[in-house]
Amino acid sequence: MARIVFGMNQSLDGYVDHQEFAPDPALFRHWTGHVRGLTGSVYGRRMYEVMRYWDEDRPEWSAEQHEFAMAWRSQPKWVVSRSLKSVGPNATLVEDDIAAAIRGLKTQLVGEISVSGPELAQSLTDLGLIDEYRLYFHPVVLGRGKPFFAGPRPPLRLVASDLIGADVIRLTYVPA
């Protein structure tokens, strides 16, 4: 049975914004290894549109960026959206009955499935489908933006804390 994991980079005050802070080389390598090890990823529309950046090679990319793009392209993706009409390569559009679709993935697949997007994660939390939360705290305070948690969560229990790179702390929680 697959595990559903929600994890994203965020500021110390709990906001996610990929344009406000970027991973250092060690954290970037961490994310590449993470993506390489996934069974697949589930995206909300907005986060999927951000990640589509990795669909086409760019001449200015470093070797590490090419490596991440190859890992991202190779994994299956499920995109939850009622507004999109199509999705890119190696992706499946999920328009209806999100609960059934995600439960099906959990029972049919083995390994870890990543969830990206705070609102999608909230919907899956409300359905009791998130198995683990990974909060990657960067040493910045934004004071605004989209919060990592889009709504209340059931009580959580800390199961791990890790320093990644020079200054990012990953806290891992499971439902209590």
GROMACS .gro file of C-alpha atoms in nm:
model
  176
    1MET     CA    1   0.000   0.000   0.000
    2ALA     CA    2   0.129   0.344  -0.092
    3ARG     CA    3   0.181   0.625   0.159
    4ILE     CA    4   0.057   0.976   0.083
    5VAL     CA    5   0.304   1.245   0.195
    6PHE     CA    6   0.261   1.624   0.189
    7GLY     CA    7   0.585   1.819   0.206
    8MET     CA    8   0.695   2.161   0.084
    9ASN     CA    9   0.951   2.434   0.143
   10GLN     CA   10   0.819   2.712   0.365
   11SER     CA   11   0.917   3.022   0.556
   12LEU     CA   12   0.953   3.024   0.934
   13ASP     CA   13   0.612   3.188   0.956
   14GLY     CA   14   0.453   2.908   0.755
   15TYR     CA   15   0.417   3.041   0.401
   16VAL     CA   16   0.500   2.859   0.077
   17ASP     CA   17   0.629   3.073  -0.208
   18HIS     CA   18   0.876   2.927  -0.457
   19GLN     CA   19   0.969   3.276  -0.578
   20GLU     CA   20   1.075   3.408  -0.236
   21PHE     CA   21   1.343   3.153  -0.151
   22ALA     CA   22   1.526   2.881  -0.339
   23PRO     CA   23   1.697   2.565  -0.218
   24ASP     CA   24   2.072   2.570  -0.169
   25PRO     CA   25   2.271   2.303  -0.362
   26ALA     CA   26   2.242   2.045  -0.081
   27LEU     CA   27   1.865   2.087  -0.053
   28PHE     CA   28   1.830   2.078  -0.432
   29ARG     CA   29   2.016   1.744  -0.436
   30HIS     CA   30   1.786   1.626  -0.155
   31TRP     CA   31   1.476   1.713  -0.362
   32THR     CA   32   1.621   1.538  -0.669
   33GLY     CA   33   1.678   1.220  -0.468
   34HIS     CA   34   1.333   1.253  -0.314
   35VAL     CA   35   1.164   1.285  -0.654
   36ARG     CA   36   1.370   0.998  -0.795
   37GLY     CA   37   1.246   0.771  -0.514
   38LEU     CA   38   0.876   0.851  -0.550
   39THR     CA   39   0.613   0.617  -0.686
   40GLY     CA   40   0.442   0.929  -0.821
   41SER     CA   41   0.305   1.273  -0.737
   42VAL     CA   42  -0.039   1.426  -0.698
   43TYR     CA   43  -0.065   1.795  -0.782
   44GLY     CA   44  -0.325   2.064  -0.749
   45ARG     CA   45  -0.365   2.277  -1.062
   46ARG     CA   46  -0.155   2.575  -0.949
   47MET     CA   47   0.138   2.368  -0.824
   48TYR     CA   48   0.130   2.152  -1.136
   49GLU     CA   49   0.150   2.464  -1.354
   50VAL     CA   50   0.455   2.578  -1.155
   51MET     CA   51   0.621   2.237  -1.194
   52ARG     CA   52   0.558   2.222  -1.570
   53TYR     CA   53   0.872   2.439  -1.588
   54TRP     CA   54   1.064   2.109  -1.576
   55ASP     CA   55   0.892   1.960  -1.883
   56GLU     CA   56   1.130   2.117  -2.137
   57ASP     CA   57   1.508   2.143  -2.121
   58ARG     CA   58   1.656   2.491  -2.100
   59PRO     CA   59   2.007   2.578  -2.218
   60GLU     CA   60   2.086   2.779  -1.904
   61TRP     CA   61   2.029   2.484  -1.671
   62SER     CA   62   2.308   2.327  -1.469
   63ALA     CA   63   2.375   1.953  -1.472
   64GLU     CA   64   2.187   1.929  -1.140
   65GLN     CA   65   1.881   2.098  -1.289
   66HIS     CA   66   1.885   1.860  -1.586
   67GLU     CA   67   1.906   1.570  -1.342
   68PHE     CA   68   1.604   1.697  -1.145
   69ALA     CA   69   1.405   1.749  -1.466
   70MET     CA   70   1.475   1.393  -1.579
   71ALA     CA   71   1.362   1.255  -1.242
   72TRP     CA   72   1.047   1.470  -1.246
   73ARG     CA   73   0.954   1.379  -1.603
   74SER     CA   74   0.997   1.006  -1.543
   75GLN     CA   75   0.751   0.979  -1.255
   76PRO     CA   76   0.375   0.939  -1.297
   77LYS     CA   77   0.171   1.244  -1.202
   78TRP     CA   78  -0.195   1.286  -1.118
   79VAL     CA   79  -0.333   1.638  -1.150
   80VAL     CA   80  -0.647   1.727  -0.957
   81SER     CA   81  -0.835   2.000  -1.143
   82ARG     CA   82  -1.181   2.083  -1.267
   83SER     CA   83  -1.056   2.369  -1.486
   84LEU     CA   84  -0.773   2.205  -1.683
   85LYS     CA   85  -0.877   2.023  -1.999
   86SER     CA   86  -0.548   1.840  -2.054
   87VAL     CA   87  -0.217   1.772  -1.881
   88GLY     CA   88   0.136   1.713  -2.003
   89PRO     CA   89   0.345   1.400  -2.052
   90ASN     CA   90   0.328   1.121  -1.796
   91ALA     CA   91   0.034   1.290  -1.622
   92THR     CA   92  -0.329   1.192  -1.566
   93LEU     CA   93  -0.607   1.443  -1.508
   94VAL     CA   94  -0.831   1.374  -1.206
   95GLU     CA   95  -1.148   1.579  -1.246
   96ASP     CA   96  -1.402   1.396  -1.031
   97ASP     CA   97  -1.420   1.191  -0.712
   98ILE     CA   98  -1.080   1.282  -0.573
   99ALA     CA   99  -1.135   1.054  -0.275
  100ALA     CA  100  -1.186   0.745  -0.491
  101ALA     CA  101  -0.892   0.831  -0.714
  102ILE     CA  102  -0.647   0.876  -0.425
  103ARG     CA  103  -0.777   0.574  -0.234
  104GLY     CA  104  -0.727   0.375  -0.554
  105LEU     CA  105  -0.366   0.493  -0.584
  106LYS     CA  106  -0.302   0.403  -0.219
  107THR     CA  107  -0.433   0.049  -0.264
  108GLN     CA  108  -0.294  -0.023  -0.612
  109LEU     CA  109   0.057   0.118  -0.571
  110VAL     CA  110   0.349   0.062  -0.337
  111GLY     CA  111   0.587   0.329  -0.214
  112GLU     CA  112   0.554   0.700  -0.153
  113ILE     CA  113   0.322   0.936  -0.337
  114SER     CA  114   0.393   1.303  -0.288
  115VAL     CA  115   0.115   1.562  -0.263
  116SER     CA  116   0.194   1.917  -0.374
  117GLY     CA  117  -0.028   2.213  -0.308
  118PRO     CA  118  -0.168   2.332   0.026
  119GLU     CA  119  -0.533   2.339  -0.082
  120LEU     CA  120  -0.517   1.989  -0.230
  121ALA     CA  121  -0.341   1.868   0.086
  122GLN     CA  122  -0.623   2.021   0.294
  123SER     CA  123  -0.883   1.834   0.089
  124LEU     CA  124  -0.693   1.508   0.130
  125THR     CA  125  -0.648   1.573   0.503
  126ASP     CA  126  -1.023   1.626   0.538
  127LEU     CA  127  -1.068   1.285   0.371
  128GLY     CA  128  -0.815   1.124   0.609
  129LEU     CA  129  -0.576   1.036   0.327
  130ILE     CA  130  -0.249   1.210   0.427
  131ASP     CA  131  -0.011   0.970   0.603
  132GLU     CA  132   0.275   1.212   0.670
  133TYR     CA  133   0.355   1.584   0.669
  134ARG     CA  134   0.707   1.715   0.596
  135LEU     CA  135   0.771   2.079   0.675
  136TYR     CA  136   1.094   2.218   0.528
  137PHE     CA  137   1.162   2.542   0.719
  138HIS     CA  138   1.384   2.805   0.554
  139PRO     CA  139   1.534   3.085   0.766
  140VAL     CA  140   1.317   3.360   0.616
  141VAL     CA  141   1.004   3.535   0.740
  142LEU     CA  142   0.763   3.644   0.466
  143GLY     CA  143   0.471   3.785   0.663
  144ARG     CA  144   0.233   3.704   0.378
  145GLY     CA  145   0.145   3.449   0.115
  146LYS     CA  146  -0.013   3.108   0.086
  147PRO     CA  147   0.009   2.913   0.413
  148PHE     CA  148   0.147   2.559   0.417
  149PHE     CA  149  -0.163   2.451   0.611
  150ALA     CA  150  -0.475   2.569   0.428
  151GLY     CA  151  -0.694   2.480   0.726
  152PRO     CA  152  -0.708   2.287   1.050
  153ARG     CA  153  -0.543   1.948   1.088
  154PRO     CA  154  -0.603   1.668   1.334
  155PRO     CA  155  -0.340   1.647   1.610
  156LEU     CA  156   0.002   1.556   1.475
  157ARG     CA  157   0.296   1.369   1.630
  158LEU     CA  158   0.658   1.457   1.554
  159VAL     CA  159   0.851   1.154   1.427
  160ALA     CA  160   1.172   1.310   1.290
  161SER     CA  161   1.374   1.629   1.259
  162ASP     CA  162   1.663   1.670   1.016
  163LEU     CA  163   1.902   1.944   0.910
  164ILE     CA  164   1.921   1.952   0.531
  165GLY     CA  165   2.192   2.163   0.376
  166ALA     CA  166   2.325   2.459   0.568
  167ASP     CA  167   2.008   2.600   0.716
  168VAL     CA  168   1.687   2.410   0.636
  169ILE     CA  169   1.516   2.205   0.904
  170ARG     CA  170   1.275   1.929   0.801
  171LEU     CA  171   1.015   1.833   1.059
  172THR     CA  172   0.822   1.514   0.989
  173TYR     CA  173   0.481   1.457   1.146
  174VAL     CA  174   0.219   1.183   1.128
  175PRO     CA  175  -0.143   1.201   1.243
  176ALA     CA  176  -0.151   1.135   1.618
   0.00000   0.00000   0.00000
